[in-house]
Coordinates of C-alpha atoms and ligand atoms in Angstrom, one line a residue:
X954 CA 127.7 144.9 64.9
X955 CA 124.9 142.8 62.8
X956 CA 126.5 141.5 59.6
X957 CA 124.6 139.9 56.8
X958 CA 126.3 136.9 55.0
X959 CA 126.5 137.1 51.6
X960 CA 127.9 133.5 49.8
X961 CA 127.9 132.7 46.2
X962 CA 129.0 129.0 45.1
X963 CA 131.2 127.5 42.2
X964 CA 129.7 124.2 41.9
X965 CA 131.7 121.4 39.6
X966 CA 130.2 118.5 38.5
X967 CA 131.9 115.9 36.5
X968 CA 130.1 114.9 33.3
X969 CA 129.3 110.9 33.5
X970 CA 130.5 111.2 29.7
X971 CA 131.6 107.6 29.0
X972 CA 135.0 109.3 27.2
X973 CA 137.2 112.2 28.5
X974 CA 136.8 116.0 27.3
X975 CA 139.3 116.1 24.5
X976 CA 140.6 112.3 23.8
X977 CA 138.9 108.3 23.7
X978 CA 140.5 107.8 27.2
X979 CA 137.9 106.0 29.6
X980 CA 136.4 108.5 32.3
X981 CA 135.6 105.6 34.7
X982 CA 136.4 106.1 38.2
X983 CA 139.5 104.5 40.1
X984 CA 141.4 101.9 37.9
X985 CA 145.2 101.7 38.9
X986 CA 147.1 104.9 38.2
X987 CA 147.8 106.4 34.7
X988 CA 146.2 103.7 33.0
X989 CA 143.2 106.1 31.2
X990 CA 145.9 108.0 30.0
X991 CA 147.5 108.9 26.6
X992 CA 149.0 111.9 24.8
X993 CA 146.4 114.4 25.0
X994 CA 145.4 113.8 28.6
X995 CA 148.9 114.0 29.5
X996 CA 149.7 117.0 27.6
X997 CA 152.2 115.8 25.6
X998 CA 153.7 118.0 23.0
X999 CA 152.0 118.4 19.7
X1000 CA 148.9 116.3 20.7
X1001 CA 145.9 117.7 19.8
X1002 CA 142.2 118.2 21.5
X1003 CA 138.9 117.0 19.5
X1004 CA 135.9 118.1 21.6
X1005 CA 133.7 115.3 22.9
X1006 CA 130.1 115.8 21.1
X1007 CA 128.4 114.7 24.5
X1008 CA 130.2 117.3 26.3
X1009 CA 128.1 120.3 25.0
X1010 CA 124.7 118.4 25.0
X1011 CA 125.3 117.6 28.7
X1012 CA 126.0 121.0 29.8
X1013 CA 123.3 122.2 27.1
X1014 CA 120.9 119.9 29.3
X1015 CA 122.0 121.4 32.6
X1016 CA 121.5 125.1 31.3
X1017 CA 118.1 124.5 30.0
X1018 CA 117.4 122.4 33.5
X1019 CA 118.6 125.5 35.4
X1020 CA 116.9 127.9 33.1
X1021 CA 119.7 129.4 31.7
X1022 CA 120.0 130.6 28.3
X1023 CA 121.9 128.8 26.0
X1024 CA 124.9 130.4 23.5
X1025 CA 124.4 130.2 20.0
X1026 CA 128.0 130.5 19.9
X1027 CA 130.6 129.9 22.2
X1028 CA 134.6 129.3 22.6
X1029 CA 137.0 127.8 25.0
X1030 CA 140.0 129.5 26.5
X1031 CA 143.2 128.6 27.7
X1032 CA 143.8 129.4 31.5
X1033 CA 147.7 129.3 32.0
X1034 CA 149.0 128.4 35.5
X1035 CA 151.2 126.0 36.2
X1036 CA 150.5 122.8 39.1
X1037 CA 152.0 119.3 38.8
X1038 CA 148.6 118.0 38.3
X1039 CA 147.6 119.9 35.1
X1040 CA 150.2 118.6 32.6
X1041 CA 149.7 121.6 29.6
X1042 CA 150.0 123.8 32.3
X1043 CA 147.1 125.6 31.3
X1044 CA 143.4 124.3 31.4
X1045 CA 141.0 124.8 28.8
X1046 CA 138.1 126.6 30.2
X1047 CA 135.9 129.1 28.9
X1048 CA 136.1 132.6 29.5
X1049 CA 134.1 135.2 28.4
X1050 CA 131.6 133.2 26.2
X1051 CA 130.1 130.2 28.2
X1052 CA 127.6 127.7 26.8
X1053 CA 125.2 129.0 29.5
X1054 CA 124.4 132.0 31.4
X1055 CA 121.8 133.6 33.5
X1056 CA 119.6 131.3 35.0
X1057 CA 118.0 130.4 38.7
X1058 CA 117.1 128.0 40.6
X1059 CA 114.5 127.8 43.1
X1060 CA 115.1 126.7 46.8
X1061 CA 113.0 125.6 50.0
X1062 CA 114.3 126.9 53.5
X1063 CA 111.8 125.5 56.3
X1064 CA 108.9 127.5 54.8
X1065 CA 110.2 130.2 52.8
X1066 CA 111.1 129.7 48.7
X1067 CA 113.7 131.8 46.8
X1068 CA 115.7 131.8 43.6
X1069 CA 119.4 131.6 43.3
X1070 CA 120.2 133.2 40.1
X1071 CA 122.8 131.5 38.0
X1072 CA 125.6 133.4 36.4
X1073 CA 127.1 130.8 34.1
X1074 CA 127.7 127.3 33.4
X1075 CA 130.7 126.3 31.5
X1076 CA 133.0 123.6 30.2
X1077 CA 136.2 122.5 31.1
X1078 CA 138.7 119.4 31.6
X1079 CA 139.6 118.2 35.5
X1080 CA 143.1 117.8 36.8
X1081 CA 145.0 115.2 37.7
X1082 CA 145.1 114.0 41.5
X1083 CA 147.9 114.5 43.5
X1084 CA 148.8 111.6 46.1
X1085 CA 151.2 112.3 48.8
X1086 CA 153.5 109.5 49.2
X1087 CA 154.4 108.6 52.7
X1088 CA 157.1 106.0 51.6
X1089 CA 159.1 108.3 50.1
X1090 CA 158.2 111.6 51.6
X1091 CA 157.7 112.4 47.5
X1092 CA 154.3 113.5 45.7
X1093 CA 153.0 111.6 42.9
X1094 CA 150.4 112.2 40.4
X1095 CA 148.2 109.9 38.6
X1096 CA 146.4 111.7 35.5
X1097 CA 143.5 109.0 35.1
X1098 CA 140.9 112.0 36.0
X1099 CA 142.8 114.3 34.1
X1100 CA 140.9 115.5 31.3
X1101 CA 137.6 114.5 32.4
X1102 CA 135.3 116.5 31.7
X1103 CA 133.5 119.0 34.1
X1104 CA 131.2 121.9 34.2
X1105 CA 131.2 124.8 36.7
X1106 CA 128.0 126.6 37.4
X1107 CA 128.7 129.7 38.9
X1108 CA 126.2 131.5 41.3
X1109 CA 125.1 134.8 41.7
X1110 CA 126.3 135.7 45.6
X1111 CA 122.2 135.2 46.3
X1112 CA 122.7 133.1 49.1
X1113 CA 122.4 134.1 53.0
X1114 CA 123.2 131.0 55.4
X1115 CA 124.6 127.8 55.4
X1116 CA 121.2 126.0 55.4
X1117 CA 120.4 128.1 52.2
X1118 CA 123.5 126.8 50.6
X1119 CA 122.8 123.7 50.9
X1120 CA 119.7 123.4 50.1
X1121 CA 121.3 124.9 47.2
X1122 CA 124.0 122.5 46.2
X1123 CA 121.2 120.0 47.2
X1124 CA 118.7 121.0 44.4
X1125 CA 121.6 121.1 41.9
X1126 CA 122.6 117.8 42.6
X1127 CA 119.0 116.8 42.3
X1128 CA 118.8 118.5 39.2
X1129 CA 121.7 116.8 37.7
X1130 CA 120.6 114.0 39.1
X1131 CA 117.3 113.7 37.1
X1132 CA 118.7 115.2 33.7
X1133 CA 121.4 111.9 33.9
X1134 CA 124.5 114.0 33.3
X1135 CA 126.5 113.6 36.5
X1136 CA 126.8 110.7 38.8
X1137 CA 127.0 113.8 41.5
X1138 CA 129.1 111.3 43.9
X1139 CA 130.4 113.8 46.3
X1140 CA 132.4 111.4 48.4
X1141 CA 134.4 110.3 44.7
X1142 CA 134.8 114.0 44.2
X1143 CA 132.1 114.2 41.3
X1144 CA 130.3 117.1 42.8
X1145 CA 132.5 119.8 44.9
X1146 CA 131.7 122.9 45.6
X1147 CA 133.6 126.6 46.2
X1148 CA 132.6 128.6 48.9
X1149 CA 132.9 132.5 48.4
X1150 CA 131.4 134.4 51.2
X1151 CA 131.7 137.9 52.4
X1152 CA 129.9 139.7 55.3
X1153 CA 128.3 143.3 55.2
X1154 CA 126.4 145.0 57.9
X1155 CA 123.1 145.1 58.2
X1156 CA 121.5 147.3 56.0
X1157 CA 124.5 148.2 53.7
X1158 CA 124.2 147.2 50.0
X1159 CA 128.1 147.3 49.4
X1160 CA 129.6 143.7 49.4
X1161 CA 132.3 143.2 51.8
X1162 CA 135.3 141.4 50.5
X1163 CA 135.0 137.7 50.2
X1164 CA 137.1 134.3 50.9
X1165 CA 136.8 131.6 48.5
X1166 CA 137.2 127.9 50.2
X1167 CA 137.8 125.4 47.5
X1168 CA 136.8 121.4 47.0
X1169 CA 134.2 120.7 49.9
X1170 CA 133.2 117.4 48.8
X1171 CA 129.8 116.8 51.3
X1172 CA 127.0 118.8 52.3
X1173 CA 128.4 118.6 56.1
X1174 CA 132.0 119.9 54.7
X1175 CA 129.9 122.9 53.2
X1176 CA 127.9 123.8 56.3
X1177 CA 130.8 123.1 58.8
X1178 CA 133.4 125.5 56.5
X1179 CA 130.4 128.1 56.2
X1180 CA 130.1 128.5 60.0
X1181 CA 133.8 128.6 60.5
X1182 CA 134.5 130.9 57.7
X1183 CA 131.5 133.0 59.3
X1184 CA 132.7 133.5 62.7
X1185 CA 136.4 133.8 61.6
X1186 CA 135.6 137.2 59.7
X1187 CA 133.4 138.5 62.1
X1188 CA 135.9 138.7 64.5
X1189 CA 138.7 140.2 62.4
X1190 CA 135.5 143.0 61.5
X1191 CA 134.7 143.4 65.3
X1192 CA 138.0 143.9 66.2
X1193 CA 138.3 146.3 63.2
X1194 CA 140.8 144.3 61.2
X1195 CA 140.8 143.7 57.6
X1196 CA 139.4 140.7 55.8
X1197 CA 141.7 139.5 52.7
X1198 CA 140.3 138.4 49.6
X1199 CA 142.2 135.2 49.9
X1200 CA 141.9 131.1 48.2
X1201 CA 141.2 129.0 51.4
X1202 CA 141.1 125.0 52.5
X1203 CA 138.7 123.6 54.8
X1204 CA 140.3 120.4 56.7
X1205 CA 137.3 118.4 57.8
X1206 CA 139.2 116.5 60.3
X1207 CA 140.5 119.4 62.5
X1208 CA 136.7 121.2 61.7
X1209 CA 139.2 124.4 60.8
X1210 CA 139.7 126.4 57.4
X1211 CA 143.4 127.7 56.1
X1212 CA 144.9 130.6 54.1
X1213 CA 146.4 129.0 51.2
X1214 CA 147.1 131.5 48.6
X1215 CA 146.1 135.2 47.7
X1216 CA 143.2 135.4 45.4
X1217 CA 144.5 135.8 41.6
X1218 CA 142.9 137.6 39.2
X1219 CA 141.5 136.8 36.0
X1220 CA 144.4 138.8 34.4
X1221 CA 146.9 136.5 36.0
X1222 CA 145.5 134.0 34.2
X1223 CA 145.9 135.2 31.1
X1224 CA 143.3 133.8 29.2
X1225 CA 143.4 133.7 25.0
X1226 CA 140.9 131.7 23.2
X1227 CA 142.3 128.1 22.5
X1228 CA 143.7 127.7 18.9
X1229 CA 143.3 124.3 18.6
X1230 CA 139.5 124.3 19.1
X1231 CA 137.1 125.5 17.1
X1232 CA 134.0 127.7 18.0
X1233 CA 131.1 125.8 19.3
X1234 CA 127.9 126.9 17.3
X1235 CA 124.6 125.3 18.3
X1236 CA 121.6 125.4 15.6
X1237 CA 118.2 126.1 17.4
X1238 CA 117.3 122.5 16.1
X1239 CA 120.1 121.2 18.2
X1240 CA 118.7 122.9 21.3
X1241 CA 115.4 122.5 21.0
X1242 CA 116.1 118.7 20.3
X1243 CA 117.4 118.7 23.8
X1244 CA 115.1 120.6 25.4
X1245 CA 112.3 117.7 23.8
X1246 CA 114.5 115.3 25.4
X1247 CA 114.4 116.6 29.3
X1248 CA 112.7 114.6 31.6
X1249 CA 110.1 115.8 34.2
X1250 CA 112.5 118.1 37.0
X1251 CA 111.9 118.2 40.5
X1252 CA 110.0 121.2 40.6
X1253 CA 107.5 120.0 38.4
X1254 CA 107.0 116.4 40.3
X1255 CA 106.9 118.5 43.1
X1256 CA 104.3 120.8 42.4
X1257 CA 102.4 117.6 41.3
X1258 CA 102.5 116.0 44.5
X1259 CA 101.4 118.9 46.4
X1260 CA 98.4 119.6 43.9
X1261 CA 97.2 116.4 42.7
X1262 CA 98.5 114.1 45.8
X1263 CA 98.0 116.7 48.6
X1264 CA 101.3 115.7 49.9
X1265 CA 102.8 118.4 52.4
X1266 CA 104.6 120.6 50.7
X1267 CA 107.6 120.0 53.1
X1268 CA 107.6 115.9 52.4
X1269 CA 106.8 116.8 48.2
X1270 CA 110.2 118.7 48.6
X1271 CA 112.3 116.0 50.5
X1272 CA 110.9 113.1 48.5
X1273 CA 112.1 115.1 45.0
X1274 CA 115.1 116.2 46.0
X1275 CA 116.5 112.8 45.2
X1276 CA 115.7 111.6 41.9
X1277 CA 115.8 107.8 43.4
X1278 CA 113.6 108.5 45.9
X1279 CA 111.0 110.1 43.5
X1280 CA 111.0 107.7 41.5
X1281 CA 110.4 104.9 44.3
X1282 CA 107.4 107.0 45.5
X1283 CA 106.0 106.8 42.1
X1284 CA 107.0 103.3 41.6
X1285 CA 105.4 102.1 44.8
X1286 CA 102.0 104.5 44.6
X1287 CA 101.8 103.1 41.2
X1288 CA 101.9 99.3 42.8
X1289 CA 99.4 99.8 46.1
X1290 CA 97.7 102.9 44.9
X1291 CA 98.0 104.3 48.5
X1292 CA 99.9 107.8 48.1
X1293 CA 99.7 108.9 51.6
X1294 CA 101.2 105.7 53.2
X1295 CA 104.3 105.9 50.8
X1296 CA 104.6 109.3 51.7
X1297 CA 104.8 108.5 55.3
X1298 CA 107.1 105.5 55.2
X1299 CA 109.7 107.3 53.4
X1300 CA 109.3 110.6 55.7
X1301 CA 109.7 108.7 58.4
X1302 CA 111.4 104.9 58.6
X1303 CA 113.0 104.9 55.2
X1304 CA 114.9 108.3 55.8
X1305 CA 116.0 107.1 59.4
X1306 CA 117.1 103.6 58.0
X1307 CA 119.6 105.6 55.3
X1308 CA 120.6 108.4 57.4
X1309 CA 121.2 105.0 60.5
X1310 CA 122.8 102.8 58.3
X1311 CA 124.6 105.8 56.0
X1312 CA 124.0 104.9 52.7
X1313 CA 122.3 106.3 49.8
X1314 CA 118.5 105.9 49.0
X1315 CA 120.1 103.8 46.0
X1316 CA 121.7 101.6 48.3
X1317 CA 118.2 100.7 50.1
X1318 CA 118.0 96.8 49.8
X1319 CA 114.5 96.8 49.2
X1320 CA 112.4 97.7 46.3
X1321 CA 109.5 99.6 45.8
X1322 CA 107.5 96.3 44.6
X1323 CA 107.9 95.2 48.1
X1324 CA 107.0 98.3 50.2
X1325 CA 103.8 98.7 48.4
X1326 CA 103.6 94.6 49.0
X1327 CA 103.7 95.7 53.4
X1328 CA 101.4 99.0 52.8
X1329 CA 98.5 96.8 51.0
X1330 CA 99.3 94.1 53.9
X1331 CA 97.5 97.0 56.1
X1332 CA 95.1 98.3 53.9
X1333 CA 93.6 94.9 53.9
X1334 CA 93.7 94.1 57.3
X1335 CA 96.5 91.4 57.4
X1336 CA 99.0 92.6 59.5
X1337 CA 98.3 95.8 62.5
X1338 CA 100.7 98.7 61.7
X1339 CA 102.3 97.8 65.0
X1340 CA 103.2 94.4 63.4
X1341 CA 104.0 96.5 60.2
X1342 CA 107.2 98.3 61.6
X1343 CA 108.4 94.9 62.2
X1344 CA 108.0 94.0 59.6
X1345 CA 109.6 96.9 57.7
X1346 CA 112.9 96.6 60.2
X1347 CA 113.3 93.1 58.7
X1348 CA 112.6 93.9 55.0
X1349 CA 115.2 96.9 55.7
X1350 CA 118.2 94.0 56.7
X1351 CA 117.1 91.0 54.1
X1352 CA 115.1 93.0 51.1
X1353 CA 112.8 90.2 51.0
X1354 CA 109.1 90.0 50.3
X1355 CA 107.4 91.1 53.5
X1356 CA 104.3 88.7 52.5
X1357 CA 106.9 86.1 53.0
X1358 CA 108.3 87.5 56.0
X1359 CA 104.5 87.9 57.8
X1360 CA 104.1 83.9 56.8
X1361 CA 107.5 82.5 58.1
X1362 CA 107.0 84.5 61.7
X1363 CA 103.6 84.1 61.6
X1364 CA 102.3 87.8 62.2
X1365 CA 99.1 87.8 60.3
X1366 CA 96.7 89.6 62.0
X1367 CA 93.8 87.6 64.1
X1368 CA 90.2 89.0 63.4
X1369 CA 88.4 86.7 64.0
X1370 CA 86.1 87.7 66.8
X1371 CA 85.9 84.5 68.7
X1372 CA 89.5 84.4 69.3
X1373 CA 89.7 87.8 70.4
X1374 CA 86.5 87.6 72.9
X1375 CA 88.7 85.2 74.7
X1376 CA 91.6 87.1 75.4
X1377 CA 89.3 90.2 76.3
X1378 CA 87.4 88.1 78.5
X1379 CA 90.4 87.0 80.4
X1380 CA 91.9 90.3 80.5
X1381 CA 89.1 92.1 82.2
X1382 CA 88.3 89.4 84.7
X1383 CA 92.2 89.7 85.8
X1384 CA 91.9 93.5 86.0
X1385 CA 88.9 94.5 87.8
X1386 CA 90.4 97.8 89.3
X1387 CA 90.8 99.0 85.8
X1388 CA 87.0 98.3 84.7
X1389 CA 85.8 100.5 87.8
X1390 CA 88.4 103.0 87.4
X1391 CA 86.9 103.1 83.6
X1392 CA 83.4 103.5 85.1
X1393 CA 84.2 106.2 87.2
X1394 CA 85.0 107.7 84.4
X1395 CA 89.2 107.3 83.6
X1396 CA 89.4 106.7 80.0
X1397 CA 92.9 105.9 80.3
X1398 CA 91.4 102.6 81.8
X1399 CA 90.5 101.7 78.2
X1400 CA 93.9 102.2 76.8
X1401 CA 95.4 100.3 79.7
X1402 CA 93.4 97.3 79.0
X1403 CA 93.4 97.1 74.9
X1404 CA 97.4 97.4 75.7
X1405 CA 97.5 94.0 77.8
X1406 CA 95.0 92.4 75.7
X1407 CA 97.3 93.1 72.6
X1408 CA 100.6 92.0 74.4
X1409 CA 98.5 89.1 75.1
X1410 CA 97.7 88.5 71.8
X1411 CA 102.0 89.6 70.8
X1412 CA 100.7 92.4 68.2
X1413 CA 98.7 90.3 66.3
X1414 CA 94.6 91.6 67.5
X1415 CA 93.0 93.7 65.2
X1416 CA 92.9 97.0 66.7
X1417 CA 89.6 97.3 65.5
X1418 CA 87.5 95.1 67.2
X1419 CA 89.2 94.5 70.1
X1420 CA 88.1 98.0 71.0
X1421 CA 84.8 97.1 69.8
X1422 CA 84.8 94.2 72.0
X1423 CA 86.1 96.0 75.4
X1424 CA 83.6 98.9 74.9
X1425 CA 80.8 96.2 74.5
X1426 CA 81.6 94.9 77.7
X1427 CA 82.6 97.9 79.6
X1428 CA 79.5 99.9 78.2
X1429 CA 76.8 97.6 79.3
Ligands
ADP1837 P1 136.4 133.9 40.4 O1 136.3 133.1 39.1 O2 137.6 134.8 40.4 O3 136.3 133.0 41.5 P2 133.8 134.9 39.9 O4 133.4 136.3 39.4 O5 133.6 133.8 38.9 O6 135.2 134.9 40.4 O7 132.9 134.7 41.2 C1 133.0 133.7 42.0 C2 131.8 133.6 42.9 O8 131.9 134.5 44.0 C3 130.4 133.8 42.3 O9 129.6 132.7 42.8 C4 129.9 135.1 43.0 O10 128.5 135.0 43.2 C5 130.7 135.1 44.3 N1 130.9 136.4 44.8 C6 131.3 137.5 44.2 N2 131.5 138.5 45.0 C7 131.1 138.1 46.3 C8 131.1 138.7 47.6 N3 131.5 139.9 47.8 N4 130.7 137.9 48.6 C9 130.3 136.6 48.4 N5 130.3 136.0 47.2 C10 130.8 136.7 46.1
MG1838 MG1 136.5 131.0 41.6
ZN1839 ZN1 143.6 110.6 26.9

């Protein structure tokens, strides 16, 4: 049988407030256990919640970047279940009136577009972190992340593969990324994402029942638990069993998923609205004052670059997806004037170098300044873009100037015909078979000979006229 897969994500993002959701405790990340702690964070009776002001604007300004619409009103809810790492035993969520709610995104699969519809965004406070104590064989809990805030955008189940998936927790991130609410670190946890996928044959419109696998914390983890979770209910359908709606984990070591609890329902939760908050309510001035304050999104710079630039529209959509990247581009175009060549560094040596090295674009350790420095060194004829690459690989390890690197190794570029002549006189009187083999008409002769005549010259001829200078003499 042909199934379809059907997935729909919860994505949480941490808000890079500078203070928790509900209390002055600091939000930064690490610091020795329990010391951004105090009564409220630790849910200590009779302490009481005050809503953090940047809270709402942040998720205001991730609705409006997602196209959602934004609630003039709004409450939060208590969600009761009890884990060692949420010390009230219930977190305060919102249930049944988010800030945000039905909006889309748009996403790039090799060449086909769609939208991924959003269902909501909402706030809500994160959990401590549990640390499992080999010394003792006990658990411990530090509640420094406790009570900082996060919002969940929740998808419609518009998504059918892995690859789209990603793509769409990529152009969230992205998103998030430019509107400066998240630091979107997946690897600190600040971006994690639910899976819930179901499969349906071919052709039927009835969803099948789903799995949700919780916390993947990298694009790899979201792929790798996709495909698993994929082929793991495919089988229990061909073999005519019975796929539970179940909570699952993904263990990235082992590359396997597990069972961890049946699904609960929202009545198990049993939400009320929180009496110690108010109700948010959000003047139009408020959200329109927000709305003035976005910054250019992806899409935009992206349609931009195809239209005005005449980038590709596949390289347009790489270089935007990452809001440091996009802004190098412009940064560097801006310097050397020279779109096209920025384009194809980054396409090509800059995104090896990161994905080699694994870092983050951010973590480059060479700016934009000096990338348009090595472009305009070719555009004027200093250095050949053989030499270029070279130069590039060294920038990549030191960062510095590549105008200072070309002087130091002496790699300018030698035009000066005289110099040249030389070294293409001597070349062809040590390769005589090649000059014939060129008259009778193997062009391949040519390329043979500008190739010794540049390792003569270690890179450095002008490409230009030593062809000029070869076809003079093998033309006449
Ligand atoms: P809960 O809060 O209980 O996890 P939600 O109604 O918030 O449930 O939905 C969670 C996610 O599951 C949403 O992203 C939704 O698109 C997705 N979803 C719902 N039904 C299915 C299904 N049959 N297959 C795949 N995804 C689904
Ligand atoms: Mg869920
Ligand atoms: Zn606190």
């Amino acid at each position: 049988m042909e199934y379809e897969v059907v997935i729909g994500l919860e994505v949480h993002a941490e808000l890079s407030t500078k203070t928790k959701i509900y209390c002055g405790c600091s939000t930064e990340f690490g610091g020795d256990p329990n010391t951004h702690c105090c009564p409220v964070c630790t849910g200590m009776p009779g302490a009481l919640p005050v809503l953090n002001e940047k809270v709402v604007e942040y998720a205001v300004r991730a609705g409006l970047a997602t196209n959602c619409e934004i609630a003039r009103e709004s409450k939060q809810d208590r969600k009761n279940y009890y884990y060692p790492d949420t010390p009230r035993a219930y977190q305060i969520s919102q249930y049944d009136l988010p800030l945000c709610a039905h909006g889309h995104v748009e996403i790039a699969v090799g060449n086909t577009e769609k939208e991924v519809g959003i269902t909501r965004i909402h706030i809500e406070d994160d959990a401590g972190k549990l640390v499992h104590d080999g010394y003792t064989g006990g658990t411990l809990v530090d509640f420094n992340r406790a009570g900082v805030p996060l919002i969940e955008i929740v998808s419609e189940p518009d998504m059918r593969s892995a690859e789209e998936a990603v793509a769409y927790v990529e152009k969230l991130k992205g998103i998030l990324e430019y509107i400066g609410v998240s630091d979107c670190k997946m690897q600190e946890g600040s971006l994690r994402a639910d899976v819930n996928l179901s499969l349906r044959p071919v052709g039927s419109e009835k969803f099948g029942t789903r799995t949700e696998t919780k916390n993947l914390n990298s694009f790899r983890a979201i792929a790798r638990a996709i495909e698993f979770e994929i082929a793991r209910q495919k089988e229990i359908l061909d073999a005519g069993g019975i796929v539970y709606q179940e909570t699952r984990r993904w263990d990235d070591e082992t590359g396997e998923g597990y069972a961890t609890r049946n699904k609960e329902e929202a009545h198990d939760y049993r939400y009320f609205p929180e009496p110690d908050l108010m109700p948010i309510r959000l003047s139009e001035e408020y959200i329109q004052d927000i709305k003035n304050s976005l910054p250019e999104l992806p899409e935009s710079r992206k349609n931009r670059y195809v239209n005005e630039i005449g980038l590709p529209e596949y390289d347009a959509d790489i270089i935007t997806s990452s809001k440091y990247l996009s802004d190098f581009f412009e940064a560097a175009t801006d310097i050397c004037k020279n779109a096209k060549a920025v384009s194809n560094w980054i396409m090509t040596d800059i995104i090896r170098i990161a994905k080699e090295k694994g870092i983050e674009y951010n973590e480059l350790p060479f700016s934009a300044e000096n990338l348009s420095r090595l472009i305009m060194l070719i555009d004027k004829g200093i250095i050949s873009s053989a030499i270029a690459k070279k130069v590039f690989n060294e920038m990549a390890e030191s960062g510095e100037n590549p105008e200072i690197i070309v002087k130091e190794k002496g790699l300018i570029q030698i035009s000066d015909e005289g110099a040249i002549k030389e070294v293409v006189d001597k070349i062809i009187a040590a390769n005589p078979q090649s000059v014939a083999d060129y008259k009778a008409g193997k062009d391949r002769a040519l390329g043979f000979l500008v190739g010794q005549c540049m390792k003569e010259m270690k890179g450095k001829g002008n490409p230009q006229i030593l062809n000029k200078l070869i076809l003079e003499y093998l033309n006449n």
